[in-house]
GROMACS .gro file of N, CA and C in nm:
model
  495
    1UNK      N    1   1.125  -1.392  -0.754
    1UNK     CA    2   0.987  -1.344  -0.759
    1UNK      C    3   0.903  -1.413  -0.653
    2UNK      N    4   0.815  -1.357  -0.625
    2UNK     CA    5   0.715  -1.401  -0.510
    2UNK      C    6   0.623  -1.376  -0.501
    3UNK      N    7   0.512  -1.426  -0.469
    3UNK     CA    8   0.348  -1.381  -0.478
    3UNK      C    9   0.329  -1.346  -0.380
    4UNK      N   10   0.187  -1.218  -0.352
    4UNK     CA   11   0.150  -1.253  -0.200
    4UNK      C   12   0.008  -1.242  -0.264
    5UNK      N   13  -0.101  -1.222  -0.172
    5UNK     CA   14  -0.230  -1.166  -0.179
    5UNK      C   15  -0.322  -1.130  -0.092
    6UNK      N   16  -0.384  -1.020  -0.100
    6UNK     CA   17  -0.430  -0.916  -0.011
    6UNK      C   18  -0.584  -0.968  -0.032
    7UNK      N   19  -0.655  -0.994   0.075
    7UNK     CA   20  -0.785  -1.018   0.054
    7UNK      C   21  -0.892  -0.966   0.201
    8UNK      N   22  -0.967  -0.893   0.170
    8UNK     CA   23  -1.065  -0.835   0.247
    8UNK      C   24  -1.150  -0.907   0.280
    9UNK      N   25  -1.115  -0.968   0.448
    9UNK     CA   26  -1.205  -1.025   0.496
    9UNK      C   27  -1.338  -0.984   0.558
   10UNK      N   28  -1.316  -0.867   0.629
   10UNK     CA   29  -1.442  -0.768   0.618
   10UNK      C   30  -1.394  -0.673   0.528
   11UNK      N   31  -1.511  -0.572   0.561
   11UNK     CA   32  -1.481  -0.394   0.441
   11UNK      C   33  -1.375  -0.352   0.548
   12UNK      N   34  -1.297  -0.329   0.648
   12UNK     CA   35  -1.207  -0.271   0.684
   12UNK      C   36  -1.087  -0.305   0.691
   13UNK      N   37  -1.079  -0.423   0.682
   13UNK     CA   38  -0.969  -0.505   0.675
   13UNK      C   39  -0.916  -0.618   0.554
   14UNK      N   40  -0.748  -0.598   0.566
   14UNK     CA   41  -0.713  -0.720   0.459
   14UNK      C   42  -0.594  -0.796   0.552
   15UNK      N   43  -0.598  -0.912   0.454
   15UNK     CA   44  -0.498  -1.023   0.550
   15UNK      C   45  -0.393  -0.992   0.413
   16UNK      N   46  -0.271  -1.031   0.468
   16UNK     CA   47  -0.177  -1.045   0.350
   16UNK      C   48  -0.091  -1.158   0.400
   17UNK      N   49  -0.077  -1.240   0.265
   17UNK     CA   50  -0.038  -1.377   0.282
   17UNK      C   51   0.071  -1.405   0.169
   18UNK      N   52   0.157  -1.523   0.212
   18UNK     CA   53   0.233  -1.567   0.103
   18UNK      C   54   0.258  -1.712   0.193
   19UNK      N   55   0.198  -1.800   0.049
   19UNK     CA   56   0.204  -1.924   0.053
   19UNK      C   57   0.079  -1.960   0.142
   20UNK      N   58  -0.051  -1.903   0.157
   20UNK     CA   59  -0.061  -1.917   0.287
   20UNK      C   60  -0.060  -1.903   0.418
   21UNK      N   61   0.065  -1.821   0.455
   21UNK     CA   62   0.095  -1.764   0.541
   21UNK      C   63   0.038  -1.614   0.590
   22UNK      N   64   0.024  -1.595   0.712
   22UNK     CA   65  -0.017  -1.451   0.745
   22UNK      C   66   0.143  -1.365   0.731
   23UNK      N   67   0.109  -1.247   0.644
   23UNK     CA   68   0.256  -1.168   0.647
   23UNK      C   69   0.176  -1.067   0.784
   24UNK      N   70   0.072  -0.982   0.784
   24UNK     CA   71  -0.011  -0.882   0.809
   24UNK      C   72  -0.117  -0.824   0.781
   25UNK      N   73  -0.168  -0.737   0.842
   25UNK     CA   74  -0.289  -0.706   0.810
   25UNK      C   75  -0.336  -0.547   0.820
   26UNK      N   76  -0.375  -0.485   0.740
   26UNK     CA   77  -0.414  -0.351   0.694
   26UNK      C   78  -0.528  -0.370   0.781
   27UNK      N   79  -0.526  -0.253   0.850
   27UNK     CA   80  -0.702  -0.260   0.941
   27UNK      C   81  -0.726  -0.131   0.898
   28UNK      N   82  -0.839  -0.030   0.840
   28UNK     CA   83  -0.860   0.086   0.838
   28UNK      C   84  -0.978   0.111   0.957
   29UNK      N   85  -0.946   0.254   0.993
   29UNK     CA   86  -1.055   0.279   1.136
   29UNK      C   87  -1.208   0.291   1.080
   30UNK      N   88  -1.229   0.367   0.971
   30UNK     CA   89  -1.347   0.383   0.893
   30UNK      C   90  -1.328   0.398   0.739
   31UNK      N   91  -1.410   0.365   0.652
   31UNK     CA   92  -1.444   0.403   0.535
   31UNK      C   93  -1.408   0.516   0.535
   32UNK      N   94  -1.440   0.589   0.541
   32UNK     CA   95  -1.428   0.747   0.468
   32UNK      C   96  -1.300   0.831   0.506
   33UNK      N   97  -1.180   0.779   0.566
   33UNK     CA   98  -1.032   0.774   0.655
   33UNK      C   99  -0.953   0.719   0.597
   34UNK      N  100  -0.811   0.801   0.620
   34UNK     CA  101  -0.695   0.725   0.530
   34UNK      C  102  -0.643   0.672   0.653
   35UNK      N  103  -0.676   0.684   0.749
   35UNK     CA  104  -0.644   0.663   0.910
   35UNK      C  105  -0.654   0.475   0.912
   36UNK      N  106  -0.533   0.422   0.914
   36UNK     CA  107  -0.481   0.292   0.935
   36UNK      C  108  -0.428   0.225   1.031
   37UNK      N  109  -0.403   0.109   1.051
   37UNK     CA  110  -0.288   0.062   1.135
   37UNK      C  111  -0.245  -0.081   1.040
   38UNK      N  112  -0.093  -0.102   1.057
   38UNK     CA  113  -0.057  -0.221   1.008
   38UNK      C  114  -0.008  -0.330   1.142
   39UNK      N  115  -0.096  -0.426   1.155
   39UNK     CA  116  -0.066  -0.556   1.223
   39UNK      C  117   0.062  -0.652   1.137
   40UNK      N  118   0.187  -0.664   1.137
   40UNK     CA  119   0.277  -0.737   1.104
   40UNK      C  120   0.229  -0.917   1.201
   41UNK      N  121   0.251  -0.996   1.139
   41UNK     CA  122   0.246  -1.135   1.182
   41UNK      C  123   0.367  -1.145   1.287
   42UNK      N  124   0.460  -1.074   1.294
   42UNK     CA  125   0.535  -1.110   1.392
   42UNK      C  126   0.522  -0.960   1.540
   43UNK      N  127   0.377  -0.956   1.514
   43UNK     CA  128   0.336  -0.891   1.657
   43UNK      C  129   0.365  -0.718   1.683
   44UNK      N  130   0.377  -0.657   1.541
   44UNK     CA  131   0.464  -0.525   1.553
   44UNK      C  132   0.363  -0.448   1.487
   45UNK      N  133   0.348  -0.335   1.514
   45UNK     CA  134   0.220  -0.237   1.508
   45UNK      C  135   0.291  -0.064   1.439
   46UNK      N  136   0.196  -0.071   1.350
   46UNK     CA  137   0.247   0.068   1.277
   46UNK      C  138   0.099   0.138   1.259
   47UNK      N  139   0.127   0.265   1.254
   47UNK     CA  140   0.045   0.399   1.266
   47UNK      C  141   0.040   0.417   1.098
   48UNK      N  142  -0.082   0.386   1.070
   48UNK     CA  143  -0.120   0.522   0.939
   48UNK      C  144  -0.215   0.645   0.944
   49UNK      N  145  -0.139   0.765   0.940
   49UNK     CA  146  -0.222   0.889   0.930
   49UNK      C  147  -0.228   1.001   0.854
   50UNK      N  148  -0.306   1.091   0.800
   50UNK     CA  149  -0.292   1.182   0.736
   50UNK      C  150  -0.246   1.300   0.796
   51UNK      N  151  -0.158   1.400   0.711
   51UNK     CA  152  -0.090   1.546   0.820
   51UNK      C  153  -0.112   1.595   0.738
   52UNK      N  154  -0.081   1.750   0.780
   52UNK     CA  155  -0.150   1.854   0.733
   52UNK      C  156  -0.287   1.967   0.705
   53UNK      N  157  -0.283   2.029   0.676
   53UNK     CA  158  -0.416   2.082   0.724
   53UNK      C  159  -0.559   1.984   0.601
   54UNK      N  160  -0.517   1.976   0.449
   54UNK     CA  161  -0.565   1.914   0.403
   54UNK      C  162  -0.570   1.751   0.402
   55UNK      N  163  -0.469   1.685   0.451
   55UNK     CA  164  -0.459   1.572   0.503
   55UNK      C  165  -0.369   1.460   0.391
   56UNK      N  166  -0.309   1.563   0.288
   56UNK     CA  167  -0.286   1.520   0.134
   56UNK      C  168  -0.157   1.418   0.197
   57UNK      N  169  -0.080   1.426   0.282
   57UNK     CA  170   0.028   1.363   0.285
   57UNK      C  171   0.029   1.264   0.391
   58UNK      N  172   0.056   1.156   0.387
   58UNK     CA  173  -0.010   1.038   0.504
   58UNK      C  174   0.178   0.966   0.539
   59UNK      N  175   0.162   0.943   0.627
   59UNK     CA  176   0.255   0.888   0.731
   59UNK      C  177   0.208   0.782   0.845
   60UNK      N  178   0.349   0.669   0.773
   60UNK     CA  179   0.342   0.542   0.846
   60UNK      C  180   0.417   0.560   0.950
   61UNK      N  181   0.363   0.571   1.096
   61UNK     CA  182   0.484   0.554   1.217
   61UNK      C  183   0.510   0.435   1.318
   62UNK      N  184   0.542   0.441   1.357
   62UNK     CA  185   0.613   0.319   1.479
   62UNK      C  186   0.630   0.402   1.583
   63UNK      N  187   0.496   0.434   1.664
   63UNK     CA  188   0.501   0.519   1.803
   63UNK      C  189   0.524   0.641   1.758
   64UNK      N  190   0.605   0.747   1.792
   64UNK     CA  191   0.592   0.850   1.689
   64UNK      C  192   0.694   0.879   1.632
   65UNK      N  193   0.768   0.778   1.576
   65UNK     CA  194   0.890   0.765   1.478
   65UNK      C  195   0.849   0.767   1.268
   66UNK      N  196   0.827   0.808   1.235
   66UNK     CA  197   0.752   0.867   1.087
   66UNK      C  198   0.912   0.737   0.990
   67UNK      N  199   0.794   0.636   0.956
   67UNK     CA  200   0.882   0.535   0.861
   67UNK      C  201   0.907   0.567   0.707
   68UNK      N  202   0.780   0.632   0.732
   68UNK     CA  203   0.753   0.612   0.544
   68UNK      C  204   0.602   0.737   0.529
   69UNK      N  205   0.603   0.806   0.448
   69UNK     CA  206   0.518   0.894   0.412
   69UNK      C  207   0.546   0.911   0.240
   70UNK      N  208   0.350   0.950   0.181
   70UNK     CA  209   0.351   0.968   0.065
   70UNK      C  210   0.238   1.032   0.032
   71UNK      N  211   0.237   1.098  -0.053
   71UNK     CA  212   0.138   1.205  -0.136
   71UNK      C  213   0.118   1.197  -0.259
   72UNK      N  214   0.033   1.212  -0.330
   72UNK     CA  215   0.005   1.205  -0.454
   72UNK      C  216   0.053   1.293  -0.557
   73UNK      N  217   0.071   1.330  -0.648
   73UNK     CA  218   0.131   1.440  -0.709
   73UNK      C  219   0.044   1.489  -0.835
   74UNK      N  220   0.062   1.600  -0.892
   74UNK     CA  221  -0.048   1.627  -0.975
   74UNK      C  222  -0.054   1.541  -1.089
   75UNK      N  223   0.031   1.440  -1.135
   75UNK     CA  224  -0.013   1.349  -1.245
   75UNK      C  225  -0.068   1.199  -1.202
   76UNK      N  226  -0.132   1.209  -1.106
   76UNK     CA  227  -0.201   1.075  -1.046
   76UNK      C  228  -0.098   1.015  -0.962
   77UNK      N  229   0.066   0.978  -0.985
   77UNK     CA  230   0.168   0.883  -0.910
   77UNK      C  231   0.160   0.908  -0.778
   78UNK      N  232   0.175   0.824  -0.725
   78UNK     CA  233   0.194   0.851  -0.577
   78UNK      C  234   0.345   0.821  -0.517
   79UNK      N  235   0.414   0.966  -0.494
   79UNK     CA  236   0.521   0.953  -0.459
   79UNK      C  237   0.555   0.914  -0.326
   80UNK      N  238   0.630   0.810  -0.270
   80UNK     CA  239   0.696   0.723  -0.161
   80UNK      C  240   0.817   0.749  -0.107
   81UNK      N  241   0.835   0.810   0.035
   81UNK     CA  242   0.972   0.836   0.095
   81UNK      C  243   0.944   0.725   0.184
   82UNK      N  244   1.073   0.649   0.223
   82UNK     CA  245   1.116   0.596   0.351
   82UNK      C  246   1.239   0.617   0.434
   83UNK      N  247   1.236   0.586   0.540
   83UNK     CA  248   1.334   0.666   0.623
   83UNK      C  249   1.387   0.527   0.683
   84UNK      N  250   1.422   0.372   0.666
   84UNK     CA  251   1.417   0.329   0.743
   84UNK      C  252   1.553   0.331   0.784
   85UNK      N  253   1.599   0.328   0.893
   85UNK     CA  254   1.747   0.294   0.930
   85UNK      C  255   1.803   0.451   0.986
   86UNK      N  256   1.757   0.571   0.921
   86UNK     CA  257   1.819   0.675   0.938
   86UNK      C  258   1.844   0.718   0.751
   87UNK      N  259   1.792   0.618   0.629
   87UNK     CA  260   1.802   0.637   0.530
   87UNK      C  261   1.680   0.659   0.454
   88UNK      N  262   1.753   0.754   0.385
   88UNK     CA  263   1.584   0.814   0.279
   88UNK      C  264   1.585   0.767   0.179
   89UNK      N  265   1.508   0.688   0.111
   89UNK     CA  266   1.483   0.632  -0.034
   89UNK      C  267   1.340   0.691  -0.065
   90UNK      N  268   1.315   0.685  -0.240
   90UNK     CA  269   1.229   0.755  -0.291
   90UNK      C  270   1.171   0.625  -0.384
   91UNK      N  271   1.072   0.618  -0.364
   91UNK     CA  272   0.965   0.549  -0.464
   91UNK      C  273   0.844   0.602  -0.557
   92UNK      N  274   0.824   0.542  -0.663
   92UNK     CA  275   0.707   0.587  -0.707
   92UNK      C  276   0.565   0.479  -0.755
   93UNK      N  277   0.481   0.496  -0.693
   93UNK     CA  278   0.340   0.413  -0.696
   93UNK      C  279   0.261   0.451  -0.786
   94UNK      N  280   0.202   0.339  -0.887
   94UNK     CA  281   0.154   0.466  -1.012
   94UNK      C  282   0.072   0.321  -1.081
   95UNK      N  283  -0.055   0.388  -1.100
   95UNK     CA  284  -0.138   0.285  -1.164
   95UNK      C  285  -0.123   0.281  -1.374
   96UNK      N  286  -0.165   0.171  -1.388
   96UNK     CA  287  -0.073   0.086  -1.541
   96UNK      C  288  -0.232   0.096  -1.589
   97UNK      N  289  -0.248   0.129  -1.689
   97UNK     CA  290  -0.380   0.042  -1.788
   97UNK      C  291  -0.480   0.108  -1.751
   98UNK      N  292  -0.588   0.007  -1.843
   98UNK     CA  293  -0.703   0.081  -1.778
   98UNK      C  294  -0.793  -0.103  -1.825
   99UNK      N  295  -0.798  -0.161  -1.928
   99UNK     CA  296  -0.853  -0.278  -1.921
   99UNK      C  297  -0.805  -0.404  -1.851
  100UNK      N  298  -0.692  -0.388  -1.848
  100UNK     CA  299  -0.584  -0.460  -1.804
  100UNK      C  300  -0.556  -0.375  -1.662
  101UNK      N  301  -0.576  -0.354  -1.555
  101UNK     CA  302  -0.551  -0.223  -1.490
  101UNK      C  303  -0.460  -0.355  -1.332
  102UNK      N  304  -0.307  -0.252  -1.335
  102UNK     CA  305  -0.226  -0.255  -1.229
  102UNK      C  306  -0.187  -0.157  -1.190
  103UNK      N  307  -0.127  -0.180  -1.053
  103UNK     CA  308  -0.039  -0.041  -0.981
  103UNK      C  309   0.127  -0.132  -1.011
  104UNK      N  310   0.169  -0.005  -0.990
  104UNK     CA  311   0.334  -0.100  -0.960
  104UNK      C  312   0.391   0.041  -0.875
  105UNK      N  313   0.509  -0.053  -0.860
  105UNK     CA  314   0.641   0.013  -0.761
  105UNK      C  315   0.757   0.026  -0.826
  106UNK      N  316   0.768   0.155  -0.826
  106UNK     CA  317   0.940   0.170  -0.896
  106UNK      C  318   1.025   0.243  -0.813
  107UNK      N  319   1.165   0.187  -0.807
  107UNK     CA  320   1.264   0.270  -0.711
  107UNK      C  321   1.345   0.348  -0.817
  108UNK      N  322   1.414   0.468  -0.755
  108UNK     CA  323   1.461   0.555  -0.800
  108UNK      C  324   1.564   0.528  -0.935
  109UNK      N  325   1.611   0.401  -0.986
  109UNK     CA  326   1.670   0.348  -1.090
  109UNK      C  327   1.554   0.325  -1.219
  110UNK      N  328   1.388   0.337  -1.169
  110UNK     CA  329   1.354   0.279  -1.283
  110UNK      C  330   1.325   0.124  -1.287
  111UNK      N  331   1.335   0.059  -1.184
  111UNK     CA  332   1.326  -0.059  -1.189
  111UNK      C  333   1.191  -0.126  -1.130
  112UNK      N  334   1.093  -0.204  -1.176
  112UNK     CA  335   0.962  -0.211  -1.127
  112UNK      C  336   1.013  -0.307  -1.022
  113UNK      N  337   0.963  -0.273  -0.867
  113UNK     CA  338   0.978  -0.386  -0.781
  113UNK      C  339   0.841  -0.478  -0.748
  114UNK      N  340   0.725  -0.411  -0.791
  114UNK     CA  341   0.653  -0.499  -0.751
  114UNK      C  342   0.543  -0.466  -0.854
  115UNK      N  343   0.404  -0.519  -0.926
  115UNK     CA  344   0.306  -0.568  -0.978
  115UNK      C  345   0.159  -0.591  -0.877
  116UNK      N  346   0.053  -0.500  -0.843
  116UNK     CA  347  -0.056  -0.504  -0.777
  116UNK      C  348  -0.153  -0.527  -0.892
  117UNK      N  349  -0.213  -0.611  -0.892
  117UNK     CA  350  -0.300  -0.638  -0.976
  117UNK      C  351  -0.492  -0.672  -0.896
  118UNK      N  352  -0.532  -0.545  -0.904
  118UNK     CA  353  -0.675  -0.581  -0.807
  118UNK      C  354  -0.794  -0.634  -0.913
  119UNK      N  355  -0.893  -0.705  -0.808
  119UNK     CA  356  -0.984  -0.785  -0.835
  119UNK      C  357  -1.090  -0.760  -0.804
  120UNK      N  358  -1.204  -0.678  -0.863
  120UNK     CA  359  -1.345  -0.647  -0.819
  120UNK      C  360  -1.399  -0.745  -0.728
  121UNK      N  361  -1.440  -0.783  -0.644
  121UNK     CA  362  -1.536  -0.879  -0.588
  121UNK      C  363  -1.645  -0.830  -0.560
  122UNK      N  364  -1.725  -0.868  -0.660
  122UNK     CA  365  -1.886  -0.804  -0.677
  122UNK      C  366  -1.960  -0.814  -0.592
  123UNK      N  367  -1.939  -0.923  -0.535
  123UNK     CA  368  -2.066  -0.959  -0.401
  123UNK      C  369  -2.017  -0.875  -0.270
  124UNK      N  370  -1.923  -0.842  -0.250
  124UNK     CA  371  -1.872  -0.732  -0.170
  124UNK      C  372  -1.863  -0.573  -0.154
  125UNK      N  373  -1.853  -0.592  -0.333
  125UNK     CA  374  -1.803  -0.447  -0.375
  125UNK      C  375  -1.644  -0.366  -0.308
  126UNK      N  376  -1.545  -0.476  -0.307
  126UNK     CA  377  -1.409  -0.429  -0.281
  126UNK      C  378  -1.358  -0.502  -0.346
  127UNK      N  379  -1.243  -0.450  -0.333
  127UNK     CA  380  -1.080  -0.523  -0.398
  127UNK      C  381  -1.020  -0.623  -0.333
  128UNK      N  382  -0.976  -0.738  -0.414
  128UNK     CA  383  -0.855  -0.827  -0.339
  128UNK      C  384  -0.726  -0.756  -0.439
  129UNK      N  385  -0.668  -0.813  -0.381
  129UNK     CA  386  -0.513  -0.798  -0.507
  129UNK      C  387  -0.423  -0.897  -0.521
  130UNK      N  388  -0.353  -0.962  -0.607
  130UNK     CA  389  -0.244  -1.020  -0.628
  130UNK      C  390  -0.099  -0.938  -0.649
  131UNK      N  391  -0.034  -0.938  -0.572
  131UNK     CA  392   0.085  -0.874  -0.600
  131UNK      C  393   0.230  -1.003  -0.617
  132UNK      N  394   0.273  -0.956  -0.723
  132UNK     CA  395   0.385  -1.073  -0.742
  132UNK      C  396   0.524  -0.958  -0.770
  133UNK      N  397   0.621  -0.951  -0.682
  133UNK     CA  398   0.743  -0.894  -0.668
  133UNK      C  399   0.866  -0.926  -0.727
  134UNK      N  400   0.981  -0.817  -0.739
  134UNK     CA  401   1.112  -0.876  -0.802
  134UNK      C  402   1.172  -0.930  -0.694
  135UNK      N  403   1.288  -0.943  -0.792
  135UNK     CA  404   1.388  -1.031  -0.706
  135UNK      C  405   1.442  -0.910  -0.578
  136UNK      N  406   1.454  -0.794  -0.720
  136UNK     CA  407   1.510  -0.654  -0.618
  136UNK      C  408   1.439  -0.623  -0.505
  137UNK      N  409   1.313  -0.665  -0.493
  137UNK     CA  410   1.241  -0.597  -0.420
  137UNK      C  411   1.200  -0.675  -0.312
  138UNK      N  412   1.244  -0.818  -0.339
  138UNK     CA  413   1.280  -0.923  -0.191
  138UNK      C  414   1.377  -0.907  -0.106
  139UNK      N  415   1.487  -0.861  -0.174
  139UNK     CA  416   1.628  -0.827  -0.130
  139UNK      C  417   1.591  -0.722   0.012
  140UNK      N  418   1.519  -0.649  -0.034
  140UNK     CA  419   1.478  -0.520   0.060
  140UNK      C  420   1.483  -0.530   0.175
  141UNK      N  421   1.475  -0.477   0.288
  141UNK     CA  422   1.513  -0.538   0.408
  141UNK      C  423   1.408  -0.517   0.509
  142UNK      N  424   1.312  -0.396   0.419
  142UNK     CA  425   1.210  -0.355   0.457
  142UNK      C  426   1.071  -0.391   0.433
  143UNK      N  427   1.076  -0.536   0.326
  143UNK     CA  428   0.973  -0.526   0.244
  143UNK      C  429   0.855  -0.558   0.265
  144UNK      N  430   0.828  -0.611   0.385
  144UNK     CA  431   0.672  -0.661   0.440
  144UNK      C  432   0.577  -0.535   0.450
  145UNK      N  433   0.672  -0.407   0.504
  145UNK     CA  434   0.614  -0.277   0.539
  145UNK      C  435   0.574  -0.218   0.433
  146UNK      N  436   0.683  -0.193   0.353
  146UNK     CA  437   0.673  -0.150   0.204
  146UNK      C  438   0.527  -0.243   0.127
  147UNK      N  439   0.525  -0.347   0.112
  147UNK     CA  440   0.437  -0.424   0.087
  147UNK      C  441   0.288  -0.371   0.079
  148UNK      N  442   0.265  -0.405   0.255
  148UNK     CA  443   0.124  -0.337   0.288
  148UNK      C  444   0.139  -0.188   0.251
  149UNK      N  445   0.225  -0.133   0.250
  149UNK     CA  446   0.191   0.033   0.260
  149UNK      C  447   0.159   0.067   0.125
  150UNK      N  448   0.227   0.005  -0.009
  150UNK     CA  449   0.178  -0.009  -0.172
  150UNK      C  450   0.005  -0.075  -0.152
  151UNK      N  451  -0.040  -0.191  -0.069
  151UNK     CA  452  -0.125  -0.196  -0.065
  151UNK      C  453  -0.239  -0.098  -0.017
  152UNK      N  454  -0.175  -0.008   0.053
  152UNK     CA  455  -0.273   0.132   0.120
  152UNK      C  456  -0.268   0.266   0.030
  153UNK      N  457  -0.180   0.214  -0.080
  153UNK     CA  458  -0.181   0.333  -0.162
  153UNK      C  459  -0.252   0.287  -0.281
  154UNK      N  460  -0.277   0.187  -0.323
  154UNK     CA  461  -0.370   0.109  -0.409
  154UNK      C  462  -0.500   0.164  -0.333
  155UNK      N  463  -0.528   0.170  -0.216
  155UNK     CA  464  -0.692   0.199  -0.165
  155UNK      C  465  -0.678   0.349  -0.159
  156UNK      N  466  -0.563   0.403  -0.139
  156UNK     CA  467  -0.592   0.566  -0.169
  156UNK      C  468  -0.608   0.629  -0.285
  157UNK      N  469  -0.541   0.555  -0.409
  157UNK     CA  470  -0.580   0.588  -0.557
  157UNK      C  471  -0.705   0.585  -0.598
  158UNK      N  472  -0.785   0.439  -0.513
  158UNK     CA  473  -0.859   0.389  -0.576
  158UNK      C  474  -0.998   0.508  -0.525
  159UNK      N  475  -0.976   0.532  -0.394
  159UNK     CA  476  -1.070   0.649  -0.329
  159UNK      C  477  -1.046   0.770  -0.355
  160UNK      N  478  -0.959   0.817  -0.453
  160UNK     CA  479  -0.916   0.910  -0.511
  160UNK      C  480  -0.979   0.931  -0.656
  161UNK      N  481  -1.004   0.830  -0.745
  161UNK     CA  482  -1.019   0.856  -0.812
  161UNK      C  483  -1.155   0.815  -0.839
  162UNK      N  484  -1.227   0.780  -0.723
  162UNK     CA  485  -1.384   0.753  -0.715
  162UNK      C  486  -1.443   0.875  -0.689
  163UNK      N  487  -1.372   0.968  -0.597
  163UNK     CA  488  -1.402   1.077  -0.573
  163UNK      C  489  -1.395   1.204  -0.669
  164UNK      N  490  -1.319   1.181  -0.764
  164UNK     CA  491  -1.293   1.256  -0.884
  164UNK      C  492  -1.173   1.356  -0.880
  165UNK      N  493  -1.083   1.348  -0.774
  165UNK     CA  494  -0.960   1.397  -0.768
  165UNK      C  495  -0.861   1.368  -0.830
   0.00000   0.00000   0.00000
């Protein structure tokens, strides 16, 4: 298991850390945009954008190589493909509770890989999050990406369901 935590140093941006450490950083272009980029700590740059004519389905790329894309589905979950390697895996992102309120990550076995747990910060009016992961989901080979991108689907739920969709 492992902690990280996502914290918004301005409104457009979050740092993501473990131990301390910079893993990356979620930059969004504007508020009102699902339109992203992920800064990795080891200098590597990924594309987040919405496709389609309604914009429902968003895609993480690496130049214009499509890593990972996900859409919401009509019962709130937000379903997760990745492609990395030349391989497709399926995830599902799906918020827990409502007093107690988390997102988590489950891979296609059913198995929770990770725990998002966000934090109002009133004087801001945004979210930090604590996310603490499995063992399975360290193993991953992908998981810094995967990481932030659960963290960008935590801000698309969350603008989703402010909006009343």
């Amino acid at each position: 298991m492992t902690e990280y935590q996502a914290k918004s140093k301005e409104t457009l941006s979050f740092d993501i850390t473990k131990e301390d450490q910079l893993i990356g950083k979620l930059i969004y272009k504007s508020w009102f945009k699902f339109n992203a980029e992920i800064e990795m700590a080891h200098n590597s740059k990924y594309q987040i954008e919405p496709k389609g004519f309604w914009g429902t389905t968003i895609e993480l790329k690496e130049g214009d190589k499509v890593l990972l894309k996900f859409k919401m589905n009509w019962n709130g979950e937000i379903l997760v493909q990745t492609f990395f390697d030349g391989i497709e895996k399926d995830y599902i992102f799906k918020h827990r509770g409502i007093f107690k309120e988390s997102f988590v990550l489950i891979d296609q076995k059913g198995t929770e890989l990770l725990v998002m747990k966000p934090h109002l910060k009133w004087n801001w009016m945004n979210y930090e999050y604590t996310v603490t992961t499995s063992d399975t989901f360290d193993a991953l080979p992908h998981r810094e990406i995967i990481l932030i991108n659960s963290l960008h689907c935590a801000n698309y739920y969350m603008s989703m369901a402010m909006s009343g969709i």
